[in-house]
mmCIF file of C-alpha atoms and ligand atoms in Angstrom:
data_model
loop_
_atom_site.group_PDB
_atom_site.id
_atom_site.type_symbol
_atom_site.label_atom_id
_atom_site.label_comp_id
_atom_site.label_asym_id
_atom_site.label_seq_id
_atom_site.Cartn_x
_atom_site.Cartn_y
_atom_site.Cartn_z
ATOM 1 C CA MET A 1 0.000 0.000 0.000
ATOM 2 C CA SER A 2 1.666 3.198 -1.194
ATOM 3 C CA ASP A 3 1.108 5.416 1.851
ATOM 4 C CA CYS A 4 1.741 2.767 4.511
ATOM 5 C CA ILE A 5 4.898 3.294 6.578
ATOM 6 C CA PHE A 6 5.313 -0.439 7.311
ATOM 7 C CA CYS A 7 4.898 -1.332 3.615
ATOM 8 C CA LYS A 8 7.673 1.188 2.953
ATOM 9 C CA ILE A 9 9.843 -0.450 5.632
ATOM 10 C CA ILE A 10 9.231 -3.884 4.083
ATOM 11 C CA SER A 11 10.183 -2.594 0.618
ATOM 12 C CA GLY A 12 13.298 -0.862 1.977
ATOM 13 C CA GLU A 13 12.065 2.608 1.059
ATOM 14 C CA ILE A 14 12.243 3.540 4.765
ATOM 15 C CA PRO A 15 15.235 2.155 6.703
ATOM 16 C CA SER A 16 14.713 -0.155 9.660
ATOM 17 C CA LYS A 17 16.747 -2.203 12.094
ATOM 18 C CA LYS A 18 15.839 -5.555 10.581
ATOM 19 C CA LEU A 19 15.840 -8.680 12.707
ATOM 20 C CA TYR A 20 14.404 -11.199 10.275
ATOM 21 C CA GLU A 21 12.658 -11.508 6.927
ATOM 22 C CA ASP A 22 11.108 -14.279 4.870
ATOM 23 C CA ASP A 23 8.507 -14.536 2.100
ATOM 24 C CA LEU A 24 5.629 -13.882 4.458
ATOM 25 C CA CYS A 25 6.778 -11.587 7.232
ATOM 26 C CA TYR A 26 9.276 -8.955 8.322
ATOM 27 C CA ALA A 27 10.621 -8.320 11.855
ATOM 28 C CA PHE A 28 12.349 -5.121 12.980
ATOM 29 C CA TYR A 29 13.130 -3.219 16.148
ATOM 30 C CA ASP A 30 10.617 -0.585 17.257
ATOM 31 C CA ILE A 31 11.888 2.956 16.748
ATOM 32 C CA ALA A 32 10.625 4.005 20.188
ATOM 33 C CA PRO A 33 11.179 0.945 22.399
ATOM 34 C CA GLN A 34 8.908 0.607 25.414
ATOM 35 C CA SER A 35 10.933 -2.134 27.102
ATOM 36 C CA ASP A 36 14.514 -3.454 27.120
ATOM 37 C CA VAL A 37 13.722 -5.470 23.993
ATOM 38 C CA HIS A 38 10.917 -4.313 21.706
ATOM 39 C CA PHE A 39 10.489 -5.496 18.157
ATOM 40 C CA LEU A 40 7.612 -5.741 15.699
ATOM 41 C CA VAL A 41 6.628 -8.572 13.382
ATOM 42 C CA VAL A 42 4.400 -7.711 10.428
ATOM 43 C CA PRO A 43 2.936 -9.655 7.514
ATOM 44 C CA LYS A 44 4.355 -8.584 4.167
ATOM 45 C CA GLU A 45 0.843 -8.549 2.795
ATOM 46 C CA HIS A 46 -0.897 -5.307 3.750
ATOM 47 C CA ILE A 47 -3.562 -6.249 6.295
ATOM 48 C CA SER A 48 -4.795 -3.100 8.043
ATOM 49 C CA CYS A 49 -5.644 -4.616 11.407
ATOM 50 C CA ALA A 50 -6.721 -7.793 13.178
ATOM 51 C CA LYS A 51 -10.340 -7.182 12.158
ATOM 52 C CA GLU A 52 -9.292 -8.090 8.603
ATOM 53 C CA ILE A 53 -7.991 -11.555 9.478
ATOM 54 C CA ASN A 54 -10.063 -14.199 7.704
ATOM 55 C CA GLY A 55 -9.863 -17.694 6.273
ATOM 56 C CA GLY A 56 -7.990 -16.433 3.259
ATOM 57 C CA ASN A 57 -5.096 -14.771 5.095
ATOM 58 C CA SER A 58 -4.968 -16.275 8.592
ATOM 59 C CA SER A 59 -2.148 -18.741 7.880
ATOM 60 C CA VAL A 60 0.324 -15.842 8.095
ATOM 61 C CA ILE A 61 -0.656 -15.353 11.745
ATOM 62 C CA SER A 62 0.465 -18.816 12.832
ATOM 63 C CA HIS A 63 3.599 -18.315 10.778
ATOM 64 C CA ILE A 64 4.311 -15.035 12.575
ATOM 65 C CA PHE A 65 3.903 -16.733 15.960
ATOM 66 C CA GLU A 66 6.362 -19.441 14.878
ATOM 67 C CA VAL A 67 8.809 -16.719 13.836
ATOM 68 C CA ILE A 68 8.344 -14.913 17.147
ATOM 69 C CA ALA A 69 9.113 -18.116 19.069
ATOM 70 C CA ARG A 70 12.243 -18.669 16.986
ATOM 71 C CA LEU A 71 13.461 -15.076 17.327
ATOM 72 C CA ALA A 72 12.784 -15.064 21.073
ATOM 73 C CA SER A 73 14.828 -18.237 21.401
ATOM 74 C CA GLU A 74 17.684 -16.795 19.342
ATOM 75 C CA LEU A 75 17.615 -13.591 21.417
ATOM 76 C CA LYS A 76 17.527 -15.735 24.578
ATOM 77 C CA LEU A 77 14.382 -14.038 25.829
ATOM 78 C CA ASP A 78 13.309 -15.906 28.931
ATOM 79 C CA SER A 79 9.814 -14.410 28.910
ATOM 80 C CA TYR A 80 8.096 -11.905 26.726
ATOM 81 C CA ARG A 81 4.763 -10.278 25.900
ATOM 82 C CA ILE A 82 3.098 -10.258 22.484
ATOM 83 C CA ILE A 83 0.703 -7.360 21.890
ATOM 84 C CA ASN A 84 -1.538 -6.422 18.995
ATOM 85 C CA ASN A 85 -3.422 -3.129 19.130
ATOM 86 C CA CYS A 86 -6.520 -3.344 16.925
ATOM 87 C CA GLY A 87 -8.112 -0.016 16.045
ATOM 88 C CA GLU A 88 -7.360 3.572 17.055
ATOM 89 C CA GLY A 89 -9.323 3.241 20.290
ATOM 90 C CA ALA A 90 -6.964 0.451 21.338
ATOM 91 C CA GLY A 91 -3.860 2.477 20.525
ATOM 92 C CA GLN A 92 -3.168 1.316 16.973
ATOM 93 C CA THR A 93 -1.267 4.147 15.280
ATOM 94 C CA VAL A 94 0.059 2.324 12.205
ATOM 95 C CA MET A 95 -2.691 0.733 10.143
ATOM 96 C CA HIS A 96 -0.687 -2.305 9.031
ATOM 97 C CA LEU A 97 -1.193 -5.372 11.225
ATOM 98 C CA HIS A 98 1.743 -5.842 13.581
ATOM 99 C CA PHE A 99 2.649 -7.762 16.696
ATOM 100 C CA HIS A 100 4.750 -6.069 19.348
ATOM 101 C CA VAL A 101 7.191 -8.363 21.154
ATOM 102 C CA LEU A 102 8.353 -6.878 24.444
ATOM 103 C CA SER A 103 10.767 -8.285 26.977
ATOM 104 C CA GLY A 104 12.668 -6.935 29.919
ATOM 105 C CA LYS A 105 12.610 -5.939 33.531
ATOM 106 C CA ASN A 106 9.822 -3.367 33.229
ATOM 107 C CA LEU A 107 7.069 -5.833 32.279
ATOM 108 C CA GLY A 108 4.625 -6.134 35.150
ATOM 109 C CA GLU A 109 1.621 -8.398 35.550
ATOM 110 C CA ARG A 110 -0.862 -5.738 34.438
ATOM 111 C CA LEU A 111 -1.728 -5.524 30.749
ATOM 112 C CA ILE A 112 -2.723 -1.842 30.863
HETATM 113 P P1 AMP B 201 0.824 0.742 17.387
HETATM 114 O O1 AMP B 201 0.715 1.953 18.280
HETATM 115 O O2 AMP B 201 0.376 -0.531 18.037
HETATM 116 O O3 AMP B 201 0.194 0.986 16.047
HETATM 117 O O4 AMP B 201 2.371 0.546 17.158
HETATM 118 C C1 AMP B 201 3.090 1.187 16.167
HETATM 119 C C2 AMP B 201 4.531 1.089 16.550
HETATM 120 O O5 AMP B 201 5.299 1.382 15.411
HETATM 121 C C3 AMP B 201 4.956 2.055 17.651
HETATM 122 O O6 AMP B 201 5.483 1.323 18.750
HETATM 123 C C4 AMP B 201 6.007 2.911 16.973
HETATM 124 O O7 AMP B 201 7.067 3.271 17.838
HETATM 125 C C5 AMP B 201 6.476 1.999 15.849
HETATM 126 N N1 AMP B 201 7.043 2.682 14.702
HETATM 127 C C6 AMP B 201 6.526 3.726 14.007
HETATM 128 N N2 AMP B 201 7.331 4.080 12.996
HETATM 129 C C7 AMP B 201 8.399 3.233 13.034
HETATM 130 C C8 AMP B 201 9.580 3.074 12.254
HETATM 131 N N3 AMP B 201 9.856 3.870 11.204
HETATM 132 N N4 AMP B 201 10.453 2.099 12.591
HETATM 133 C C9 AMP B 201 10.197 1.289 13.636
HETATM 134 N N5 AMP B 201 9.094 1.374 14.410
HETATM 135 C C10 AMP B 201 8.204 2.331 14.127
#
C-alpha cells in the first residue's frame, strides 16, 4: 500500500533495524522501544488490522507466531509479551497489522 509506513519499511524505502525476513513476514526493532527489547513482526501482505484476518489470510498469523518463538529463542528471551493493538481506540497508530514483542525488567503483571 503506497502510503503505509510499514509497507515502505518492508520494501526498503524507509530504513529499519531488521531482525528477520522471509517470504511472508518482516521483523524489525521498534523505533521508540517501550521495554529493554521491543520489536515488531508484520505480515508482508498489507492487512490493516486484526479485524481483517479471515480464512484467506490467517495462515500468516500462525507463521508469525512461529517466527516470534524462533526469534525469542535466538535472542535468549526468557519471557516476553506479544501485543496487537486493533483499532485507534486500542492504541493502533500504524494501520498495518503488527505484533509487538516486548521483553525486559519493566514488564509487570498488568496488561494496561
Ligand atoms: P501501534 O501503536 O500498536 O500501532 O504501534 C506502532 C509502533 O510502530 C509504535 O510502537 C512505533 O514506535 C512503531 N514505529 C513507528 N514508525 C516506526 C519506524 N519507522 N520504525 C520502527 N518502528 C516504528
